[in-house]
mmCIF file of C-alpha atoms in Angstrom:
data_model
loop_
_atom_site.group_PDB
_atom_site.id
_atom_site.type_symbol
_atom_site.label_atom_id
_atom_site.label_comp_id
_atom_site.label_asym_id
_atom_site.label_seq_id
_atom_site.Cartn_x
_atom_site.Cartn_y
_atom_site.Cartn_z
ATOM 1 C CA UNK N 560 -19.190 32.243 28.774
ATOM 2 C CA UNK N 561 -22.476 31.985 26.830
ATOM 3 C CA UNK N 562 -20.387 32.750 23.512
ATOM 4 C CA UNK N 563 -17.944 29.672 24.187
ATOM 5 C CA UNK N 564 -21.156 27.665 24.925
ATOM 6 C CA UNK N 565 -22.924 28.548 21.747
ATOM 7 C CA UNK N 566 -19.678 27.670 19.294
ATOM 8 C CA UNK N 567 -18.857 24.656 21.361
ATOM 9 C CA UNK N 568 -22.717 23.814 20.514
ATOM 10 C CA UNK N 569 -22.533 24.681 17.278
ATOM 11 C CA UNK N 570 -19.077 22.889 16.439
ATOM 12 C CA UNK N 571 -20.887 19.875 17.694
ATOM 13 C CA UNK N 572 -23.749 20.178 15.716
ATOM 14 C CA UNK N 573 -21.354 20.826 12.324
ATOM 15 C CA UNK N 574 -19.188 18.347 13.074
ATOM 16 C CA UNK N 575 -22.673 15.547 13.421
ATOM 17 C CA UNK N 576 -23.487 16.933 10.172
ATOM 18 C CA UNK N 577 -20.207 16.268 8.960
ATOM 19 C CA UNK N 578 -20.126 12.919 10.079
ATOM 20 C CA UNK N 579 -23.531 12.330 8.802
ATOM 21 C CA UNK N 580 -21.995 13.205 5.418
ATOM 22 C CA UNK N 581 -19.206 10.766 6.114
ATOM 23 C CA UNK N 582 -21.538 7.857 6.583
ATOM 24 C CA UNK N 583 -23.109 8.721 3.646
ATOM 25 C CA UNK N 584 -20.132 8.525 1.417
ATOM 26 C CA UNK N 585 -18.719 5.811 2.910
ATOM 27 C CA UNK N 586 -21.715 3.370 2.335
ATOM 28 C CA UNK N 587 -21.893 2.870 6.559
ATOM 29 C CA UNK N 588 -24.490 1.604 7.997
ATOM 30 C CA UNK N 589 -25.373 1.408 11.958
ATOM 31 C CA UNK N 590 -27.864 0.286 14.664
ATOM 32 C CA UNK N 591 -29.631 2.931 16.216
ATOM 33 C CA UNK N 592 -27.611 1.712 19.256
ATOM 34 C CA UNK N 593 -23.879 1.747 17.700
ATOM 35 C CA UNK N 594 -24.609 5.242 16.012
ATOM 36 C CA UNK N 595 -23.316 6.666 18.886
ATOM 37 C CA UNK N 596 -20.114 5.109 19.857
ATOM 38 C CA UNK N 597 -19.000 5.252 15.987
ATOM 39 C CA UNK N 598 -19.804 9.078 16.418
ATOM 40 C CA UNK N 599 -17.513 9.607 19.363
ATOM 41 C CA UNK N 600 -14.633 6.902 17.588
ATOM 42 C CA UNK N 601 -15.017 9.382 14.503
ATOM 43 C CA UNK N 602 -14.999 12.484 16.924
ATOM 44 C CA UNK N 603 -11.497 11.377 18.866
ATOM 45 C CA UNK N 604 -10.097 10.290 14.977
ATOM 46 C CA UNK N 605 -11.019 14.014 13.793
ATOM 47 C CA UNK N 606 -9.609 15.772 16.139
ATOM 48 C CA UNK N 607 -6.071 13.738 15.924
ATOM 49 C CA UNK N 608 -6.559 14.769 11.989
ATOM 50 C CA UNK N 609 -7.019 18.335 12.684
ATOM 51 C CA UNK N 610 -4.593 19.379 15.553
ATOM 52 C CA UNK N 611 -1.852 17.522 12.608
ATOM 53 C CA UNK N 612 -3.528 19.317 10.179
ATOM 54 C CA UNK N 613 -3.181 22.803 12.252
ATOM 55 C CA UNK N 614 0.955 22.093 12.276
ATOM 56 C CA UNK N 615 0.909 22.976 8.573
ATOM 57 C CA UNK N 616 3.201 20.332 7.703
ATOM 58 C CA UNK N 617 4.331 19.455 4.117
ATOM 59 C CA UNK N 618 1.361 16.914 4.038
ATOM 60 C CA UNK N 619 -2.617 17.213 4.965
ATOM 61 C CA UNK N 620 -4.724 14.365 6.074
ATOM 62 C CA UNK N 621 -8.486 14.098 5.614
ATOM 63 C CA UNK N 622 -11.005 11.244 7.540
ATOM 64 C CA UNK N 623 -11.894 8.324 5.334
ATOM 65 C CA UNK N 624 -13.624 5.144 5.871
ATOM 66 C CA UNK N 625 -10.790 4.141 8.472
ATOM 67 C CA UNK N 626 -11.930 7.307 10.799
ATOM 68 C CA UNK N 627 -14.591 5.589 12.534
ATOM 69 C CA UNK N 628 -12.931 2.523 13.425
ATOM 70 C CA UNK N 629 -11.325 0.957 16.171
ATOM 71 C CA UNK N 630 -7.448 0.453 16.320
ATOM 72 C CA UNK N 631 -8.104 -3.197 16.171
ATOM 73 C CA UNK N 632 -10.362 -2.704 12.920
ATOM 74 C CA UNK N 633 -8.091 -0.102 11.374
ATOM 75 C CA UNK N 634 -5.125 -3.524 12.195
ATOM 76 C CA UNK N 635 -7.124 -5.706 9.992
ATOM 77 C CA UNK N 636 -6.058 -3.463 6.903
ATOM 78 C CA UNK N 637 -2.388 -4.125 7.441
ATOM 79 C CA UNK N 638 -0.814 -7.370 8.373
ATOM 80 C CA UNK N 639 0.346 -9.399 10.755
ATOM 81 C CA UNK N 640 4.784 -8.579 10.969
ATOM 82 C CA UNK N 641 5.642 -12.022 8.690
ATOM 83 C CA UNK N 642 9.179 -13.783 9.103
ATOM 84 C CA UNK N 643 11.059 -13.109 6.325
ATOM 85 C CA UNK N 644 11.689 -16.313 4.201
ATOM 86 C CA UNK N 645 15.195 -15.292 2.156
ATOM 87 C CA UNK N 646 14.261 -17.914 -1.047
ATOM 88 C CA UNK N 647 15.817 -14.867 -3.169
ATOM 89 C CA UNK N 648 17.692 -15.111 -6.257
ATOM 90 C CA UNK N 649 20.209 -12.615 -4.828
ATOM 91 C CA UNK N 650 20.407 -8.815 -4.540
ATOM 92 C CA UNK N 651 20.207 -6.184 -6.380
ATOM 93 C CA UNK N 652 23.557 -4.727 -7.978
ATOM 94 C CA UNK N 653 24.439 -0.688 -8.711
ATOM 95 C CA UNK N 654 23.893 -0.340 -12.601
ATOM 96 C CA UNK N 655 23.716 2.999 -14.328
ATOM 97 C CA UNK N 656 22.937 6.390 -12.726
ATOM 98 C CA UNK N 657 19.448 7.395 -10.528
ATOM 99 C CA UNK N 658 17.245 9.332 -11.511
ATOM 100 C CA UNK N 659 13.737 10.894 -10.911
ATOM 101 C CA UNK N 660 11.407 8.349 -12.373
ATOM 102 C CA UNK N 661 7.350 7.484 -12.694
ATOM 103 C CA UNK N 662 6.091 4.368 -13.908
ATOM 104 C CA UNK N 663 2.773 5.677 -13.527
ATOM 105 C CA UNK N 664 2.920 8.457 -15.863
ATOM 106 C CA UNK N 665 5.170 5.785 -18.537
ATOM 107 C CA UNK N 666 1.737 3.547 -18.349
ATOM 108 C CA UNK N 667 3.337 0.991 -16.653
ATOM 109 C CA UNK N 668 1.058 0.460 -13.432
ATOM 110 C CA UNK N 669 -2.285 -0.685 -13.584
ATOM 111 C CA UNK N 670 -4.947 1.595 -11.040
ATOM 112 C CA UNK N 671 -5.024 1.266 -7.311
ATOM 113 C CA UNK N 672 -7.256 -1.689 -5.878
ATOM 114 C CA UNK N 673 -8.760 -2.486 -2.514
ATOM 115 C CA UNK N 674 -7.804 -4.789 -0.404
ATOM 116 C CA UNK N 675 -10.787 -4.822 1.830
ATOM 117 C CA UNK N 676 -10.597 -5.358 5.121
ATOM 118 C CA UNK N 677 -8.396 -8.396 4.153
ATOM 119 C CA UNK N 678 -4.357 -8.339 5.369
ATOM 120 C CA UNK N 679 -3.484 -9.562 2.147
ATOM 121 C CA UNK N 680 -1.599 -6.035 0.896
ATOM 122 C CA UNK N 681 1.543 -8.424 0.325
ATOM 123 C CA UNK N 682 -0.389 -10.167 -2.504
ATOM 124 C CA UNK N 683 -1.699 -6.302 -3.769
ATOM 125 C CA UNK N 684 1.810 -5.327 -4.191
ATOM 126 C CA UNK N 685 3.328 -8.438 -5.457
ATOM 127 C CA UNK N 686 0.227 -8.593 -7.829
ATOM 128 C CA UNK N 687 1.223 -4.387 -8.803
ATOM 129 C CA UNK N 688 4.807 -5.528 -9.391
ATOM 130 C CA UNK N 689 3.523 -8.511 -11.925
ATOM 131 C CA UNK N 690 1.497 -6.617 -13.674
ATOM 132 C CA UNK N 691 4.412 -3.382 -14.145
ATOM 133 C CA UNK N 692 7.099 -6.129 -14.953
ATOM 134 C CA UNK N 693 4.576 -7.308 -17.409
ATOM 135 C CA UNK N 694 3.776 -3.839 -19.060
ATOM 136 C CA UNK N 695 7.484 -3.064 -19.027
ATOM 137 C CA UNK N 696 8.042 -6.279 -21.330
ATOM 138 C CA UNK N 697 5.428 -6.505 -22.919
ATOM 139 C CA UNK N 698 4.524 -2.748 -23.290
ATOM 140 C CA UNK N 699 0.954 -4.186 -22.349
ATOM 141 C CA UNK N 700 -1.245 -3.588 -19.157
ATOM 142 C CA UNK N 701 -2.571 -6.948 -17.816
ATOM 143 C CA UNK N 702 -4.757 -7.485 -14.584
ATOM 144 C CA UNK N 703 -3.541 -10.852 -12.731
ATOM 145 C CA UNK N 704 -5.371 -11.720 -9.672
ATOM 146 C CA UNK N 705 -4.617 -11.171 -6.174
ATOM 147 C CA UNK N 706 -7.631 -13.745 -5.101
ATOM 148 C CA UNK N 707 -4.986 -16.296 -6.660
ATOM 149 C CA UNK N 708 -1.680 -15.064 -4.434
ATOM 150 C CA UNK N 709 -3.822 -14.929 -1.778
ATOM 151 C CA UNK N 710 -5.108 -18.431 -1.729
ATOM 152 C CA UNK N 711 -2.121 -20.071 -2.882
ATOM 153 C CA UNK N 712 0.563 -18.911 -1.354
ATOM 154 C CA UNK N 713 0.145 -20.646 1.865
ATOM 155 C CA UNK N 714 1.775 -22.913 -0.031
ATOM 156 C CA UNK N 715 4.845 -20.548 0.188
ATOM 157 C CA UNK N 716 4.764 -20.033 4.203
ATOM 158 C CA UNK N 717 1.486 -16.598 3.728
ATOM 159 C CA UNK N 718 -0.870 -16.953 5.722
ATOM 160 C CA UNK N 719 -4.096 -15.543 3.800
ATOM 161 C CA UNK N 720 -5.618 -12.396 5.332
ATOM 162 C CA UNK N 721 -2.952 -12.268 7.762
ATOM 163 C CA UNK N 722 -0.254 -11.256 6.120
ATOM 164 C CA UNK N 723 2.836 -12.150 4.303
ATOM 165 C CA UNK N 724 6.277 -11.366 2.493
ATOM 166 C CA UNK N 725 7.900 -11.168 -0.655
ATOM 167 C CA UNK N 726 8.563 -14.845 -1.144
ATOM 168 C CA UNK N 727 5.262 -15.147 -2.233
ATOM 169 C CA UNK N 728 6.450 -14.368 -5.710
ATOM 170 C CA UNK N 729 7.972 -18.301 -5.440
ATOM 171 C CA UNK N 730 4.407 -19.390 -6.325
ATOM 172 C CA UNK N 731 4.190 -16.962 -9.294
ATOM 173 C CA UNK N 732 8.212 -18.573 -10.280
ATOM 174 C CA UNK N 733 6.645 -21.983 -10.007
ATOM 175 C CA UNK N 734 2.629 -21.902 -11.014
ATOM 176 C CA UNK N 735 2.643 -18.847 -12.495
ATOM 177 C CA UNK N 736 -0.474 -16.577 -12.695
ATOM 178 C CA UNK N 737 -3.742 -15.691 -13.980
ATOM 179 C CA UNK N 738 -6.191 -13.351 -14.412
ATOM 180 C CA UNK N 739 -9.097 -12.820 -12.348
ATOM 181 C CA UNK N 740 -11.362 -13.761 -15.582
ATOM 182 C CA UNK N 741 -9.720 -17.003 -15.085
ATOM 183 C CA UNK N 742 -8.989 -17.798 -11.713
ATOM 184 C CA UNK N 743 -11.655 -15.726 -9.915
ATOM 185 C CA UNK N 744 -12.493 -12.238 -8.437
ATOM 186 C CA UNK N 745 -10.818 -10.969 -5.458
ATOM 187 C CA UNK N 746 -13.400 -11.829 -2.626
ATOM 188 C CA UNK N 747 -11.886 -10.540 0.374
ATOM 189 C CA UNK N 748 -11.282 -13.562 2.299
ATOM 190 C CA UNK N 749 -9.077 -16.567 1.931
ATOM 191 C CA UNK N 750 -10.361 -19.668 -0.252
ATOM 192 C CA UNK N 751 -8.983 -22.807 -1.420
ATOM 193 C CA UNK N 752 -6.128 -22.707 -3.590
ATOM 194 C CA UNK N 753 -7.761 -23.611 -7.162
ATOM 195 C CA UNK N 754 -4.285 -24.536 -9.193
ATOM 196 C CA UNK N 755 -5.337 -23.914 -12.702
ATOM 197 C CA UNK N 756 -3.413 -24.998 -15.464
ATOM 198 C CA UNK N 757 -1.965 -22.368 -18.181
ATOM 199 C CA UNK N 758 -1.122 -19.015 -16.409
ATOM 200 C CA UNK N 759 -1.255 -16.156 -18.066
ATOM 201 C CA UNK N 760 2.361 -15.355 -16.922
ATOM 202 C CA UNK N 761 5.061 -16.638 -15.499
ATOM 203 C CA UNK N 762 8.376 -15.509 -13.683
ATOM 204 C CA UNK N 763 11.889 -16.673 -13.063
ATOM 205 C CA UNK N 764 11.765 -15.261 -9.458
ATOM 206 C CA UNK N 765 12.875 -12.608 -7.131
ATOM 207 C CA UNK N 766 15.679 -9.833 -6.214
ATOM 208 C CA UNK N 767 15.671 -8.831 -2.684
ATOM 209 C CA UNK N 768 17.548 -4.895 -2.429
ATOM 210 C CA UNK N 769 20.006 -4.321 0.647
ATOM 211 C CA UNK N 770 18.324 -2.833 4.048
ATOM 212 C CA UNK N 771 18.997 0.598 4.497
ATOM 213 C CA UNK N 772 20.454 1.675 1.627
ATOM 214 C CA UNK N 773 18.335 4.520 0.073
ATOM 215 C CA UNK N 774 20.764 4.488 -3.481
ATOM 216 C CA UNK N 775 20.433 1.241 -4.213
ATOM 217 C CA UNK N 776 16.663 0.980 -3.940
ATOM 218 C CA UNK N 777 15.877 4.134 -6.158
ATOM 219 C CA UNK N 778 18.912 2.344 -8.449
ATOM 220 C CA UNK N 779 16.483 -0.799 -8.126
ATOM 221 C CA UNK N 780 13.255 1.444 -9.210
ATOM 222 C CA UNK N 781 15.049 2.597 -12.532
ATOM 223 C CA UNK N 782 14.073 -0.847 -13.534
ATOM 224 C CA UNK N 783 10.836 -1.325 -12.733
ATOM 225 C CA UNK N 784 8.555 -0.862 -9.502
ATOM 226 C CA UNK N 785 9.383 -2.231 -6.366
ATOM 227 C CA UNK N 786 7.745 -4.123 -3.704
ATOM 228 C CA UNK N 787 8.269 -3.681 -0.158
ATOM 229 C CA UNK N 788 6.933 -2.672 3.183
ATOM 230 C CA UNK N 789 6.213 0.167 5.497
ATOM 231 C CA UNK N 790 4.891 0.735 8.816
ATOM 232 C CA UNK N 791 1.036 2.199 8.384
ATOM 233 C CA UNK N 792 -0.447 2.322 11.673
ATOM 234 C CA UNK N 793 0.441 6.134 12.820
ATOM 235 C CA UNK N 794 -2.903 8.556 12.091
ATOM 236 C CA UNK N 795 -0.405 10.735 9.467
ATOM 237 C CA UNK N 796 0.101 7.567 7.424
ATOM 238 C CA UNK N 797 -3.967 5.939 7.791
ATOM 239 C CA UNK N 798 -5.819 9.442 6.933
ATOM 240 C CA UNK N 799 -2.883 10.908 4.654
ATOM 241 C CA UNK N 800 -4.677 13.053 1.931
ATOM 242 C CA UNK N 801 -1.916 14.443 -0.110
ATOM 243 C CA UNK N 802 1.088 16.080 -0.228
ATOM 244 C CA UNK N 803 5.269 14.720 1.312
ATOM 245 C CA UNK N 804 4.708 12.472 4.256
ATOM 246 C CA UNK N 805 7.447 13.449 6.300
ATOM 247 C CA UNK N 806 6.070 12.383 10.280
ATOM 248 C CA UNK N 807 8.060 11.303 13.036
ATOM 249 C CA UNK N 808 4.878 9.801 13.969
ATOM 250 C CA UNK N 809 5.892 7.144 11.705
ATOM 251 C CA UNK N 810 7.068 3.959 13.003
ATOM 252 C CA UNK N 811 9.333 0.939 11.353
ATOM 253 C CA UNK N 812 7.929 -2.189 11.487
ATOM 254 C CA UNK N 813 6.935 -4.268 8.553
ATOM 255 C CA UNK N 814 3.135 -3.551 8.902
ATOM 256 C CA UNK N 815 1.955 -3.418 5.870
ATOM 257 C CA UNK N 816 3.224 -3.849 1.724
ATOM 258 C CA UNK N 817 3.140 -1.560 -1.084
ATOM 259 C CA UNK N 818 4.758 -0.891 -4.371
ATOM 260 C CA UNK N 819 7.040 1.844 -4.994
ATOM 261 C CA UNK N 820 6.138 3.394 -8.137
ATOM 262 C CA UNK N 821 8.501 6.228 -8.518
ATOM 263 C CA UNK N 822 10.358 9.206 -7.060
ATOM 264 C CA UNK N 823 10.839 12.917 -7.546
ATOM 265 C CA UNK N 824 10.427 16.285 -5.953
ATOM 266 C CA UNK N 825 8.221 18.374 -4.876
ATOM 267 C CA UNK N 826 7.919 21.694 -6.431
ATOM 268 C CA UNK N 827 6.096 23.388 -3.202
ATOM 269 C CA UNK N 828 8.127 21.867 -0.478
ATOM 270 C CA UNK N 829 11.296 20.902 -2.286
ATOM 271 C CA UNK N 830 11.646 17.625 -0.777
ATOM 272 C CA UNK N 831 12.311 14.213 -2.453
ATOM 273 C CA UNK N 832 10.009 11.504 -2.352
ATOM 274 C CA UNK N 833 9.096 8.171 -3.419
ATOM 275 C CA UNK N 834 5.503 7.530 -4.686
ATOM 276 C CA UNK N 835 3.827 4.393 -3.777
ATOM 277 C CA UNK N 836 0.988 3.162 -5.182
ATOM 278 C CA UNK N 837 -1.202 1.465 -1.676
ATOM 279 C CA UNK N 838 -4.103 -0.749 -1.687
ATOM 280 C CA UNK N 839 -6.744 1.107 -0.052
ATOM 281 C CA UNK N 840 -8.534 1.844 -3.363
ATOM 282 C CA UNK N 841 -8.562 5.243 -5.749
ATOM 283 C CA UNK N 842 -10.300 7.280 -2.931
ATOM 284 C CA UNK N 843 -7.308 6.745 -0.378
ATOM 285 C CA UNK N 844 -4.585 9.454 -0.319
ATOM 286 C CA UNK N 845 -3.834 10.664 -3.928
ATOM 287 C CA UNK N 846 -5.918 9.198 -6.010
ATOM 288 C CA UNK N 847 -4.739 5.776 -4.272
ATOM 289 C CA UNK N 848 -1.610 6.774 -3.689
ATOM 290 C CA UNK N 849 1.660 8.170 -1.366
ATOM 291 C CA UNK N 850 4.158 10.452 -1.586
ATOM 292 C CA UNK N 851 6.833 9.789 1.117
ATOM 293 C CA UNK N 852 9.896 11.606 1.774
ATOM 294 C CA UNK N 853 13.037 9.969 -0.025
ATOM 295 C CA UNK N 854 16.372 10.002 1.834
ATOM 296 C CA UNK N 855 19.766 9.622 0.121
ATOM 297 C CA UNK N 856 22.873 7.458 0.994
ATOM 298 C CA UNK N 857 22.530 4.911 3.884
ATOM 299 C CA UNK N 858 20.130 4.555 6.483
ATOM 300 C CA UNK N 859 16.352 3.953 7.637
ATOM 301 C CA UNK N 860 14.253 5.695 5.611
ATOM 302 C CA UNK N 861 10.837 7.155 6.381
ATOM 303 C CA UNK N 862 8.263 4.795 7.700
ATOM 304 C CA UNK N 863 10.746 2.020 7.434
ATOM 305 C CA UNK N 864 10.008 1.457 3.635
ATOM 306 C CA UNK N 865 13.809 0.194 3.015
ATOM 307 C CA UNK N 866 13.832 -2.705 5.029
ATOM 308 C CA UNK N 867 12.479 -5.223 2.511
ATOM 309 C CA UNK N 868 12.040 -4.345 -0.660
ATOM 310 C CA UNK N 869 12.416 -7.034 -3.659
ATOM 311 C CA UNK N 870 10.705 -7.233 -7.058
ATOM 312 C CA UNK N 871 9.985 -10.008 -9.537
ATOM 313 C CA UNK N 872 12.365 -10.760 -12.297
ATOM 314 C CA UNK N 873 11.665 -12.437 -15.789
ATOM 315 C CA UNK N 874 12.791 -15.921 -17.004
ATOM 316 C CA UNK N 875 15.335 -14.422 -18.544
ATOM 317 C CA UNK N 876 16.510 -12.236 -15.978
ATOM 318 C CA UNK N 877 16.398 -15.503 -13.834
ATOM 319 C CA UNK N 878 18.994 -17.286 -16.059
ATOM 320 C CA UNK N 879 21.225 -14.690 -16.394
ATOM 321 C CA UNK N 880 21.812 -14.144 -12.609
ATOM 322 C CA UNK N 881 22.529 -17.562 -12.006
ATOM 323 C CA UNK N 882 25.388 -17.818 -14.719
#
C-alpha cells in the first residue's frame, strides 16, 4: 500500500513539473489563485491524452496550449456552425485521373498561421486557398491578409470571430485582396471593414465540390488546394501530434475550416490520407498541420471534411464556366 502511495505521489509531483514546463512554453500566465484550477483542467486534459495515447492507434496526441482550457475556451478556436450561403459558380466536374498529390512540397502553400483565439478559421483557409491559387498561377508565394476577410466579409453574411463559410470568397470576386503590408496585420479581433482601393489580387469566384463524394474532392485537389470544413472539437482532433487521424471520436459538424493541401499514404500504417494545413500555428500537430484518413468512393468521410468543400477560381476560370 505504501508503494502505490509513493508512485501516486510521485506521478503527481512529475506531472506538476510537467505542467510547470507547459506554462512555460506556452507563455501562460496565472493568479496565484487560478494556478490551481488550470492545474486540475490540465490534469483531466492529460489523462484523456494518455489513456488515447495507451490504445496505440495510428496517430499520437501531445498537450498544447488548448490543454488547460475550458471546453468553452477550447470553442472559441472553432466557429460558430454558419448557414451555408450557395452564391457558387457551380460544382466541380471529374477531369483527368487522381492521384497522390502535395502542394506543400510543389511550394505552393504559404506556412501555417494562427488564428488566435479568434473563430475566424474560415477566413485562414479561404486566405490559404488565395494565396495557393496565386502561387499556382503565378508560380509566386504571396501573403494576403486574413485581418481583411475577416472584417469585410460581414458584408457577405460572416460574422467576424464567429465564424463563417465559403461564400466569403464573394468579397475577394468583388473587392479583391491585399496584403497585410497594405491593409493591416491580423489582430485577432474583428475591426471595421477598411475598403482599400487596388488589391493585390483578384478572383472570378468559387466552385463548391459535391457532399460525400470522396473521388471528386481528391479529383478537385489535383487542381489546387481546397477549402472546407471539419468537425474539431473531439480531444484526438484538438491535441493531435502526428501521425493518420483515424478516431471515431470524431464528430461531423461544420465546426471549424481548413485547407486541404494534399493526399497520400502512409508508409507505417498503410492508410490514405488527406493533409490539411490548420490554423493553430507551426507548433500545432505537424508542424501546423493534419493528416486524416482519406476514404474512397461515396460517403462521409472522417471528421466530416466532405461536406463543404469549395475553392477559389481565377477570372479566367470564371468566364469559362459560365459559357
Amino acid at each position: 500500500m505504501l508503494i502505490i502511495l509513493l508512485f501516486i505521489a510521485c506521478s503527481a509531483i512529475e506531472l506538476q513539473q510537467e505542467f510547470t514546463q507547459f506554462t512555460s512554453i506556452h507563455n501562460k500566465h496565472y493568479s496565484e489563485s487560478e494556478y490551481l484550477s488550470r492545474y486540475h483542467i490540465y490534469q483531466h486534459n492529460y489523462n484523456i491524452i494518455h489513456n488515447i495515447n495507451s490504445l496505440n492507434l495510428t496517430y499520437h496526441l501531445e498537450p498544447n496550449f488548448f490543454t488547460d482550457l475550458t471546453p468553452e475556451e477550447q470553442a472559441s478556436y472553432s466557429m460558430t456552425p454558419t448557414p451555408d450561403i450557395d452564391t457558387s459558380l457551380g460544382y466541380h466536374q471529374m477531369k483527368g485521373l487522381n492521384d497522390y498529390i502535395d502542394w506543400g512540397t510543389l511550394g505552393k502553400v504559404m506556412p501555417p498561421k494562427s488564428q488566435y483565439a479568434c473563430g475566424d478559421c474560415y477566413t485562414f483557409a479561404a486566405v490559404g486557398a488565395l494565396e495557393s491559387l496565386y502561387a499556382i498561377k503565378y508560380d509566386q508565394l504571396v501573403a494576403f491578409s486574413e485581418q481583411e476577410l475577416t472584417d469585410c466579409g460581414v458584408m457577405y453574411g460572416q460574422r467576424g470571430c464567429n465564424g463563417g463559410m465559403s461564400n466569403v470568397f464573394d468579397y475577394v470576386a468583388n473587392y479583391g485582396i491585399h496584403r497585410p503590408e497594405d491593409y493591416g496585420p491580423f489582430r485577432g479581433y474583428l475591426m471595421d471593414c477598411k475598403m482599400k482601393p487596388n488589391p493585390y489580387f483578384k478572383i472570378g469566384g468559387y466552385v463548391k465540390v459535391q457532399p460525400y463524394n470522396n473521388d471528386l474532392l481528391l479529383n478537385a485537389l489535383q487542381t489546387r488546394p481546397v477549402w472546407t470544413t471539419l468537425d474539431s472539437v473531439s480531444p484526438d482532433f484538438l491535441y493531435y501530434k502526428g501521425g493518420v487521424l483515424n478516431s471515431a471520436n470524431c464528430g461531423v459538424l461544420p465546426m471549424h475550416a481548413v485547407l486541404i493541401v494534399g493526399a497520400g499514404m502512409d508508409p507505417t500504417s498503410k492508410l490514405e490520407y488527406w493533409r490539411i494545413k490548420n490554423s493553430w500555428g507551426p507548433n500545432w500537430g505537424e508542424n501546423g498541420y493534419v493528416r486524416i484518413k482519406m476514404d474512397r468512393g461515396s460517403g462521409l468521410a472522417m471528421c466530416g471534411l466532405n461536406l463543404y468543400p469549395a475553392y477559389p477560381v481565377t477570372i479566367d476560370e470564371a468566364k469559362k464556366i459560365k459559357e
